[in-house]
PDB file of C-alpha atoms in Angstrom:
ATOM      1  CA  UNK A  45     134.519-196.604 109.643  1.00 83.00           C
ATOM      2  CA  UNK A  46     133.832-193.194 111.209  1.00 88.00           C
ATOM      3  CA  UNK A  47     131.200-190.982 110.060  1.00 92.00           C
ATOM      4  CA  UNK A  48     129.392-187.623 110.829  1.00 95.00           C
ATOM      5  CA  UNK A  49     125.849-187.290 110.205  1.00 95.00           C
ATOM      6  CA  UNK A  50     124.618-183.629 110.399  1.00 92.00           C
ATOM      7  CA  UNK A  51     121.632-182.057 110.217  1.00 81.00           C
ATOM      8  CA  UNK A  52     119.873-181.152 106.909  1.00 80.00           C
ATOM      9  CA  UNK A  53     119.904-177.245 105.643  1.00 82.00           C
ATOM     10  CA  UNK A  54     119.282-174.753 104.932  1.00 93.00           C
ATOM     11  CA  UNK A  55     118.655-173.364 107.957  1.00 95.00           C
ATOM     12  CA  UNK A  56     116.933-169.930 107.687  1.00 96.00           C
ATOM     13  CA  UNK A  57     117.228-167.497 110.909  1.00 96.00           C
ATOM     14  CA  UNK A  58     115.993-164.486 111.825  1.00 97.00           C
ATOM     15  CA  UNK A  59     118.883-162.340 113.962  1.00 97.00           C
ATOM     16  CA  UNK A  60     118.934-163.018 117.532  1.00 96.00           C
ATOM     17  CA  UNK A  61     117.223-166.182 116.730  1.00 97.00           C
ATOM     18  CA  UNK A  62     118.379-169.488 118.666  1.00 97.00           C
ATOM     19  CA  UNK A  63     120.565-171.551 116.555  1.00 97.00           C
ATOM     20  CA  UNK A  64     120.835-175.455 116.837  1.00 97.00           C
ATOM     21  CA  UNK A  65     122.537-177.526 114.642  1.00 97.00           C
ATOM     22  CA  UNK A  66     122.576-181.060 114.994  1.00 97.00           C
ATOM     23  CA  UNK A  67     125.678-183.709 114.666  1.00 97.00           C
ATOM     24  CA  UNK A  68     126.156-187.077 115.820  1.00 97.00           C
ATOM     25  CA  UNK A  69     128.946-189.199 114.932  1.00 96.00           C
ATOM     26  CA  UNK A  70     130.415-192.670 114.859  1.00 94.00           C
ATOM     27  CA  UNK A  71     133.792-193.619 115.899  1.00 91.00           C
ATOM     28  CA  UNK A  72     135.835-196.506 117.593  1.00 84.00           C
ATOM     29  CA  UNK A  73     137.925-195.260 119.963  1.00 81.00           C
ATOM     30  CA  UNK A  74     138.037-191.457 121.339  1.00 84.00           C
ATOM     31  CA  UNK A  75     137.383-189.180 118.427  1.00 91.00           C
ATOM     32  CA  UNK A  76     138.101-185.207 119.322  1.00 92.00           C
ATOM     33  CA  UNK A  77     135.265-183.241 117.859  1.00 95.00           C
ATOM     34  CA  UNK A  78     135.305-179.826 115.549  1.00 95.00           C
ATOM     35  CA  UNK A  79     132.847-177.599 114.321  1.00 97.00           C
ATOM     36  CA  UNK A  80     134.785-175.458 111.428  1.00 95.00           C
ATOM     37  CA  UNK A  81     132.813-172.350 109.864  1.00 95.00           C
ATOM     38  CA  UNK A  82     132.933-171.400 106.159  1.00 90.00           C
ATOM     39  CA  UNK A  83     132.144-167.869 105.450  1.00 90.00           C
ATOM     40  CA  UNK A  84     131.069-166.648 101.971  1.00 84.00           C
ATOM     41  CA  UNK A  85     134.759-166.728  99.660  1.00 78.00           C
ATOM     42  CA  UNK A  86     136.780-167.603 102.822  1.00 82.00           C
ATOM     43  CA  UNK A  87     138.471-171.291 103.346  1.00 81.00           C
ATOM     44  CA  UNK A  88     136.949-173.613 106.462  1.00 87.00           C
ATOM     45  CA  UNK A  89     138.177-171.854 109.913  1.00 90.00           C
ATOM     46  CA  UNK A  90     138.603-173.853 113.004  1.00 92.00           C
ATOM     47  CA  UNK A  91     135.120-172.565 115.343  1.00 96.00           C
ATOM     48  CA  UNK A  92     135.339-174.947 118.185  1.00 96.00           C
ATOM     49  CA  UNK A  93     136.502-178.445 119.096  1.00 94.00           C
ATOM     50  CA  UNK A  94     136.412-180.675 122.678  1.00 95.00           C
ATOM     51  CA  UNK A  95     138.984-183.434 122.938  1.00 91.00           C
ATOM     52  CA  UNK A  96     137.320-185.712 125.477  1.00 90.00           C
ATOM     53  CA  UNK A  97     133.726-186.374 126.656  1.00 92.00           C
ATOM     54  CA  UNK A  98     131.764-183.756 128.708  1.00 94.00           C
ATOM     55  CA  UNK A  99     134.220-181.290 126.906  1.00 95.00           C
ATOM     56  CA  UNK A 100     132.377-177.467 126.148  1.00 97.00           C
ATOM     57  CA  UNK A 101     133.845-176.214 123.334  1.00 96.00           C
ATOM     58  CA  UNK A 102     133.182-172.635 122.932  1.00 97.00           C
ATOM     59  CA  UNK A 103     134.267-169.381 120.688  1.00 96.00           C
ATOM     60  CA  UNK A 104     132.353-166.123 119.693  1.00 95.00           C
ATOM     61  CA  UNK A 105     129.142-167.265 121.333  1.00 97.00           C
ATOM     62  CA  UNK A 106     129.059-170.495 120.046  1.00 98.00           C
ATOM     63  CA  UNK A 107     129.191-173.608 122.272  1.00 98.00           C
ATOM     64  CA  UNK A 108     129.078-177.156 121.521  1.00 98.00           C
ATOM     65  CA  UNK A 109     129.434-180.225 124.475  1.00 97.00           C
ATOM     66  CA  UNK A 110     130.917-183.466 123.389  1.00 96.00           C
ATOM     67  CA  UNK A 111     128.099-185.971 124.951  1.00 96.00           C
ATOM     68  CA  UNK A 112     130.063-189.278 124.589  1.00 93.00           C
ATOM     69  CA  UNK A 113     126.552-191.326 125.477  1.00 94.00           C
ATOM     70  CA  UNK A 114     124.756-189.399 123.270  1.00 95.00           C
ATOM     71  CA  UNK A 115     127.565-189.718 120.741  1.00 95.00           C
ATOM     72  CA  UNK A 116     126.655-186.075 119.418  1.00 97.00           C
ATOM     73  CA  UNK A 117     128.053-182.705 119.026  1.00 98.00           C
ATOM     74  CA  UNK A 118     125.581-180.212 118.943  1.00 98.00           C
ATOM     75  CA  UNK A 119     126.310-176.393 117.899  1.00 98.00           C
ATOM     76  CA  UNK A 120     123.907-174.037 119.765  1.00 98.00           C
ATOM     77  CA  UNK A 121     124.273-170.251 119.605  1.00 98.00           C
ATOM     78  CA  UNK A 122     121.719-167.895 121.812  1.00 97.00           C
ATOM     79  CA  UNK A 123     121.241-165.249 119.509  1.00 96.00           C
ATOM     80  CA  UNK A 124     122.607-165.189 116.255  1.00 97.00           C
ATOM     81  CA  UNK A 125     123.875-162.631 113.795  1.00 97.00           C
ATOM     82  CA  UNK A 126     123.468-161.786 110.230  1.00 96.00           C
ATOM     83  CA  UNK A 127     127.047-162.006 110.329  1.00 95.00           C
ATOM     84  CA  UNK A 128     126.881-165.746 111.389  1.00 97.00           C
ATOM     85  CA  UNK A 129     125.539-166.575 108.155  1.00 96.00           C
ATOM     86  CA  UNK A 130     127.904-169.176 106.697  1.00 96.00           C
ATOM     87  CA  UNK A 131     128.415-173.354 106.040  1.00 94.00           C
ATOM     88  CA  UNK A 132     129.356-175.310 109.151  1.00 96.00           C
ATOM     89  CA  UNK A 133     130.598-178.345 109.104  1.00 95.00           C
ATOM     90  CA  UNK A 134     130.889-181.024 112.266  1.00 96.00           C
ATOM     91  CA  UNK A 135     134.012-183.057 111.782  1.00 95.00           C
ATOM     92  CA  UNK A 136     135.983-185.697 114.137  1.00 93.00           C
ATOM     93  CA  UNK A 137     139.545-186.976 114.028  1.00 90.00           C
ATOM     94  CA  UNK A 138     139.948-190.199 115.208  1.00 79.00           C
ATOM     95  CA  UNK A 139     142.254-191.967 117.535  1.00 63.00           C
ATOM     96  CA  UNK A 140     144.601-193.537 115.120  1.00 63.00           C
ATOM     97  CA  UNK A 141     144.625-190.744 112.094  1.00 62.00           C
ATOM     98  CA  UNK A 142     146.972-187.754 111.728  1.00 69.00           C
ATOM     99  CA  UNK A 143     145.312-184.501 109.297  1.00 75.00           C
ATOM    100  CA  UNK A 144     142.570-187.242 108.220  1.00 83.00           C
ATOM    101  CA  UNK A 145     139.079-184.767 109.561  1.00 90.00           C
ATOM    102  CA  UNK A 146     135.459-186.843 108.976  1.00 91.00           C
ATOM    103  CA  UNK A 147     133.292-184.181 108.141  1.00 93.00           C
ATOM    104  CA  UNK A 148     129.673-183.991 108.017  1.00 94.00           C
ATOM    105  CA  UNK A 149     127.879-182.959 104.742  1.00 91.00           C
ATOM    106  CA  UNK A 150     127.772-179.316 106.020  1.00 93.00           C
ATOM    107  CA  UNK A 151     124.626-176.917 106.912  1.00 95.00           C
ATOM    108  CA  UNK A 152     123.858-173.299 105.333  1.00 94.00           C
ATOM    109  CA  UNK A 153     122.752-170.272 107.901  1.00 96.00           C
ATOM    110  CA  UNK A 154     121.268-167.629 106.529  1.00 96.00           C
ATOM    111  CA  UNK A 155     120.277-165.301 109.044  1.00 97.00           C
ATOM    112  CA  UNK A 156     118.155-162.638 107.892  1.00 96.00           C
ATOM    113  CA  UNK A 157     117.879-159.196 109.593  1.00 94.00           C
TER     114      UNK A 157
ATOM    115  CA  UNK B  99     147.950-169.711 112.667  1.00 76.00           C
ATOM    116  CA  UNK B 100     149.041-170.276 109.211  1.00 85.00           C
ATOM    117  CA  UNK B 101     148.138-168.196 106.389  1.00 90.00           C
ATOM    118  CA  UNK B 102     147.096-170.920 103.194  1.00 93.00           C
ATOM    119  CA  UNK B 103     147.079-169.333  99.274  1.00 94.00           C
ATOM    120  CA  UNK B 104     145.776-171.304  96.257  1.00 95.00           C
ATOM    121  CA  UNK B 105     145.789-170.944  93.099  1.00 96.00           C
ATOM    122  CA  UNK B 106     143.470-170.916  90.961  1.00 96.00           C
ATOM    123  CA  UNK B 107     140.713-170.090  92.603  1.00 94.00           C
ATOM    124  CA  UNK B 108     138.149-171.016  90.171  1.00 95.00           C
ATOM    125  CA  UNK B 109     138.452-172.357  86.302  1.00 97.00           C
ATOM    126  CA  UNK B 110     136.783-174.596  83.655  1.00 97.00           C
ATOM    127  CA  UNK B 111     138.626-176.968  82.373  1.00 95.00           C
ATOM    128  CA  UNK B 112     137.853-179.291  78.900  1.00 96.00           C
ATOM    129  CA  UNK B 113     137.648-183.221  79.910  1.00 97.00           C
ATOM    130  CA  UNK B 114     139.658-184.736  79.777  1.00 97.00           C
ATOM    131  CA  UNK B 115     142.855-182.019  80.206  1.00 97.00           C
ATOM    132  CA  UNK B 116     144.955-181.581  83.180  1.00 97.00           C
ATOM    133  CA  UNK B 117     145.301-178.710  85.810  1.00 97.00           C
ATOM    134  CA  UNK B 118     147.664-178.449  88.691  1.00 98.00           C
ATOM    135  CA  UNK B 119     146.665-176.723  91.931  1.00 98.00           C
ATOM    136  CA  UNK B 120     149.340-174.839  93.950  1.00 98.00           C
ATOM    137  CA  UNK B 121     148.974-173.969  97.249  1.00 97.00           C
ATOM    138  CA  UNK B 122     151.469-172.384  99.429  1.00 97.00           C
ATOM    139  CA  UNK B 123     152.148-171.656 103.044  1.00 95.00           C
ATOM    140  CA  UNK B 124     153.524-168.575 105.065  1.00 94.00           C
ATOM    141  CA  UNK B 125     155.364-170.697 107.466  1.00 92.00           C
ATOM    142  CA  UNK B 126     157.216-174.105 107.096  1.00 91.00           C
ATOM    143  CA  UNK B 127     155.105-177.276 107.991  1.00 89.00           C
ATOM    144  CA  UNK B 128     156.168-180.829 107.621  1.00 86.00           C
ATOM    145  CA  UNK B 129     152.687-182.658 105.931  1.00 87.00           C
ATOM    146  CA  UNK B 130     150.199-180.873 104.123  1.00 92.00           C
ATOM    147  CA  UNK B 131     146.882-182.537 103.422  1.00 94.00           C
ATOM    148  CA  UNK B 132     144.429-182.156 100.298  1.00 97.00           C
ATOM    149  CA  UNK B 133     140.912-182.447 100.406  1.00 96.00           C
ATOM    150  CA  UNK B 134     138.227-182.711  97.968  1.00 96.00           C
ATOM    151  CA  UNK B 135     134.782-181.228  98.222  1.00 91.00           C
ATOM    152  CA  UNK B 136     132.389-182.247  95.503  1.00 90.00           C
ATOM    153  CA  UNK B 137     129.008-180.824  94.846  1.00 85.00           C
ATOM    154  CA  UNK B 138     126.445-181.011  97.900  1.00 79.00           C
ATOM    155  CA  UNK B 139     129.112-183.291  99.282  1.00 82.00           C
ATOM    156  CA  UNK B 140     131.166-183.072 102.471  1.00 86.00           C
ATOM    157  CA  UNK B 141     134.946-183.130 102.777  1.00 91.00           C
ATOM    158  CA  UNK B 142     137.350-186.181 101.684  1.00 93.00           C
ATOM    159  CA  UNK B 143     141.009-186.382 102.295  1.00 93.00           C
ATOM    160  CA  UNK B 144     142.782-187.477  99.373  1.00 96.00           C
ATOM    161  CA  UNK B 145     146.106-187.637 100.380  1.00 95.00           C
ATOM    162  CA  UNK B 146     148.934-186.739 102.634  1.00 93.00           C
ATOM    163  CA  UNK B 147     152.002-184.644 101.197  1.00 92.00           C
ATOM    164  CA  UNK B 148     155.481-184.794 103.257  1.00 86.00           C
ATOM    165  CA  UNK B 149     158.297-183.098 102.167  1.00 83.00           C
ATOM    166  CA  UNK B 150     160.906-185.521 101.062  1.00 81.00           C
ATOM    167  CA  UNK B 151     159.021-188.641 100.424  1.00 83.00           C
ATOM    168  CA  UNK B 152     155.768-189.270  98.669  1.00 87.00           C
ATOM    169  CA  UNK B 153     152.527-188.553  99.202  1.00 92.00           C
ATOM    170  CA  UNK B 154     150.166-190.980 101.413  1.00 93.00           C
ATOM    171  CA  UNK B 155     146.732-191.386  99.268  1.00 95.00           C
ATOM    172  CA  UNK B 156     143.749-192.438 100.988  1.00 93.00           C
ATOM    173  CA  UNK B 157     141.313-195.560  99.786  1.00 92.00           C
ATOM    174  CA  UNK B 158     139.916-194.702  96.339  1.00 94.00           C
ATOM    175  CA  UNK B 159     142.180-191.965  95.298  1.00 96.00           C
ATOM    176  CA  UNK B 160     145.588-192.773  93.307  1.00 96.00           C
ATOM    177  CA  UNK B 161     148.722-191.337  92.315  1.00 96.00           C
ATOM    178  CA  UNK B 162     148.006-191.653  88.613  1.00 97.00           C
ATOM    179  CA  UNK B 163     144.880-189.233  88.825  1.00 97.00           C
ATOM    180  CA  UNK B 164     146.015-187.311  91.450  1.00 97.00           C
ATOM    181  CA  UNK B 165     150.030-186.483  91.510  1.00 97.00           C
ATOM    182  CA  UNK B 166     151.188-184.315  94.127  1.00 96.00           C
ATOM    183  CA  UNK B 167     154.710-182.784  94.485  1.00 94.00           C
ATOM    184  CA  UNK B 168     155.748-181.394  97.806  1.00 94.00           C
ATOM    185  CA  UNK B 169     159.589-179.698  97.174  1.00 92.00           C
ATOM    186  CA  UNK B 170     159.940-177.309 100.321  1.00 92.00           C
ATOM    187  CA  UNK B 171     157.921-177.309 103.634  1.00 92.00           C
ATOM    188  CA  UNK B 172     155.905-174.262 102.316  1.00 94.00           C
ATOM    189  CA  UNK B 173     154.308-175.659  99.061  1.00 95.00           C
ATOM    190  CA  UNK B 174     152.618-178.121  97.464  1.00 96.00           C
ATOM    191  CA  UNK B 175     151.038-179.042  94.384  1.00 97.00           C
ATOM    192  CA  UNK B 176     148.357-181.397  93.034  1.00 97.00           C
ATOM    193  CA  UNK B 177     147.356-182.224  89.348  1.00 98.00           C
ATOM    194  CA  UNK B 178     144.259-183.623  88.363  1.00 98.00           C
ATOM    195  CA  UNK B 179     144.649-185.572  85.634  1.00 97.00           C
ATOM    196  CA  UNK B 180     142.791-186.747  82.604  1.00 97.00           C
ATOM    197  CA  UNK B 181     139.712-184.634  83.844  1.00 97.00           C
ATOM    198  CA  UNK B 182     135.732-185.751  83.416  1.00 97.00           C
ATOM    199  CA  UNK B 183     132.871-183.539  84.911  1.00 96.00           C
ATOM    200  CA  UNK B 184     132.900-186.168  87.896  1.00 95.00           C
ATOM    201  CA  UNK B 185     136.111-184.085  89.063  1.00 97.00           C
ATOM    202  CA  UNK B 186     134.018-180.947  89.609  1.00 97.00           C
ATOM    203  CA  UNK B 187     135.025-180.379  93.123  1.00 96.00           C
ATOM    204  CA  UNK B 188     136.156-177.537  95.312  1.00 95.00           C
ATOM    205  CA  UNK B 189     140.029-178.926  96.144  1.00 97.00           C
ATOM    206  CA  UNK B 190     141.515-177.685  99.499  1.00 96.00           C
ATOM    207  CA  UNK B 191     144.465-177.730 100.834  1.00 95.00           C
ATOM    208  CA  UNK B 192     145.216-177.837 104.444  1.00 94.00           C
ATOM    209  CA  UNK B 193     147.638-177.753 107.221  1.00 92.00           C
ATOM    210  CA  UNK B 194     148.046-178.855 110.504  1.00 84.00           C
ATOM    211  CA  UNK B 195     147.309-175.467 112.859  1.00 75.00           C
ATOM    212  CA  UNK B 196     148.481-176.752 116.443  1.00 67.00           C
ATOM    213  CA  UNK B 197     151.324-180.134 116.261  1.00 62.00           C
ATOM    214  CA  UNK B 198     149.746-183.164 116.989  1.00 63.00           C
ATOM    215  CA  UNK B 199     146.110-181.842 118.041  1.00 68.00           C
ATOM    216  CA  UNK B 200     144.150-182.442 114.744  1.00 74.00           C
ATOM    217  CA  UNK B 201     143.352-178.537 114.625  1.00 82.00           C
ATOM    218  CA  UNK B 202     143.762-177.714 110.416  1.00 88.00           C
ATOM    219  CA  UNK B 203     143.898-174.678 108.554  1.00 89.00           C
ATOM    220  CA  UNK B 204     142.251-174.500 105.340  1.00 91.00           C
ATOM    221  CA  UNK B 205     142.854-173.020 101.835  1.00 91.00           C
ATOM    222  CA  UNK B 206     139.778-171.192 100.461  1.00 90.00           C
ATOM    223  CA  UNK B 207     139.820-173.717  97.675  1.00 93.00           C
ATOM    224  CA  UNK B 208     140.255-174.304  93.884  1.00 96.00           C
ATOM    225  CA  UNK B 209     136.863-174.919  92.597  1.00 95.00           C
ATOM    226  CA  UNK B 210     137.563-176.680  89.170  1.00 96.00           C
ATOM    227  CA  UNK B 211     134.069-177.146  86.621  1.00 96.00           C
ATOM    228  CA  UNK B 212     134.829-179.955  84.175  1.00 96.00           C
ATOM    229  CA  UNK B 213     132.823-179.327  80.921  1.00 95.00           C
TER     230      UNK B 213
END
């Protein structure tokens, strides 16, 4: 079945720090690819997603390319914030499901000022 | 996008008692999906809730433990039953942001602790 494997936290930053955070995936088909964003008390928001391979997702600095040969989904920020500090989660939906998200285990940023 | 409210957002909860999570919608939507959360753990759908039919449960999770009503296209509700501490989760409830793309909008969650 599908799956999301994502990389181990916490991840501690100091601000304007590079951010990576790993995810690769398995999936038959042509999953679409999501990286939602949990801030402290909130629910899960939608931060990015690509739909096909090569696809750059991208949203307040954040950017994530779906490599298809890779199978992976990295989230890489240039400089981060201490307002960045949250739980993100990679995710895929695959061909055949409808509201049914895989998501990876999650990873907590802390960034520190 | 939709705005999602639940309630509660937090209690503890005997074992083996029951507690129904509500969770309603500012707009109408036709399926509404729940997730669990447990501990340390990442994100399982347990079922599907349309309005006028019932709800689609996914592998491992049944209607017995986990009734859900759905009676209008802005609200749902699901009851976990006959609780033990494995239930401590964080229960979301979710909506579809964008038809047909796979884009959902989350609750902020009911995280139940089963003592």
């Amino acid at each position: 079945g599908d799956s999301v494997t994502q990389m181990e936290g916490p991840v501690t930053l100091s601000e304007e720090a590079f951010l990576t955070i790993n995810c690769t995936y398995t999936a038959t088909g042509y999953p679409s690819l999501f990286w939602y964003v949990q801030y402290p008390g909130e629910g899960l928001q939608l931060l990015l997603k690509a739909t096909k391979a090569d696809d750059k997702g991208s949203n307040k600095g954040f950017e994530a390319t779906y490599r298809k040969e890779t199978t992976s989904f990295h989230l890489e920020k240039g400089s981060v914030q201490v307002s960045d500090s949250a739980v993100y989660f990679c995710a895929l939906a695959g061909g055949t499901s409808y509201g049914k998200l895989t998501f990876g285990q999650g990873t907590i940023l802390t960034v520190h000022p | 996008s939709a705005v999602i409210s639940q309630k509660p957002s937090r209690d503890i909860c005997q074992r083996g008692t029951s507690l129904t999570i509500q969770c309603q919608v500012d707009s109408q939507v036709t399926m509404m999906f729940w997730y669990r959360q447990q501990p340390g753990q990442s994100l399982t759908l347990i079922a599907t809730a349309n309005q006028g039919s019932e709800a689609t449960y996914e592998s491992g999770f049944v209607i017995d433990k986990f009734p859900i009503s759905r009676p209008n296209l802005t609200f749902s509700t699901l009851t976990v039953s006959n609780m033990s501490p494995e239930d401590s989760s964080i229960y979301l409830c979710s909506v579809e942001q964008d038809s047909g793309a796979n884009v959902l909008t989350f609750g902020a969650g009911s995280r139940l602790t089963v003592l």
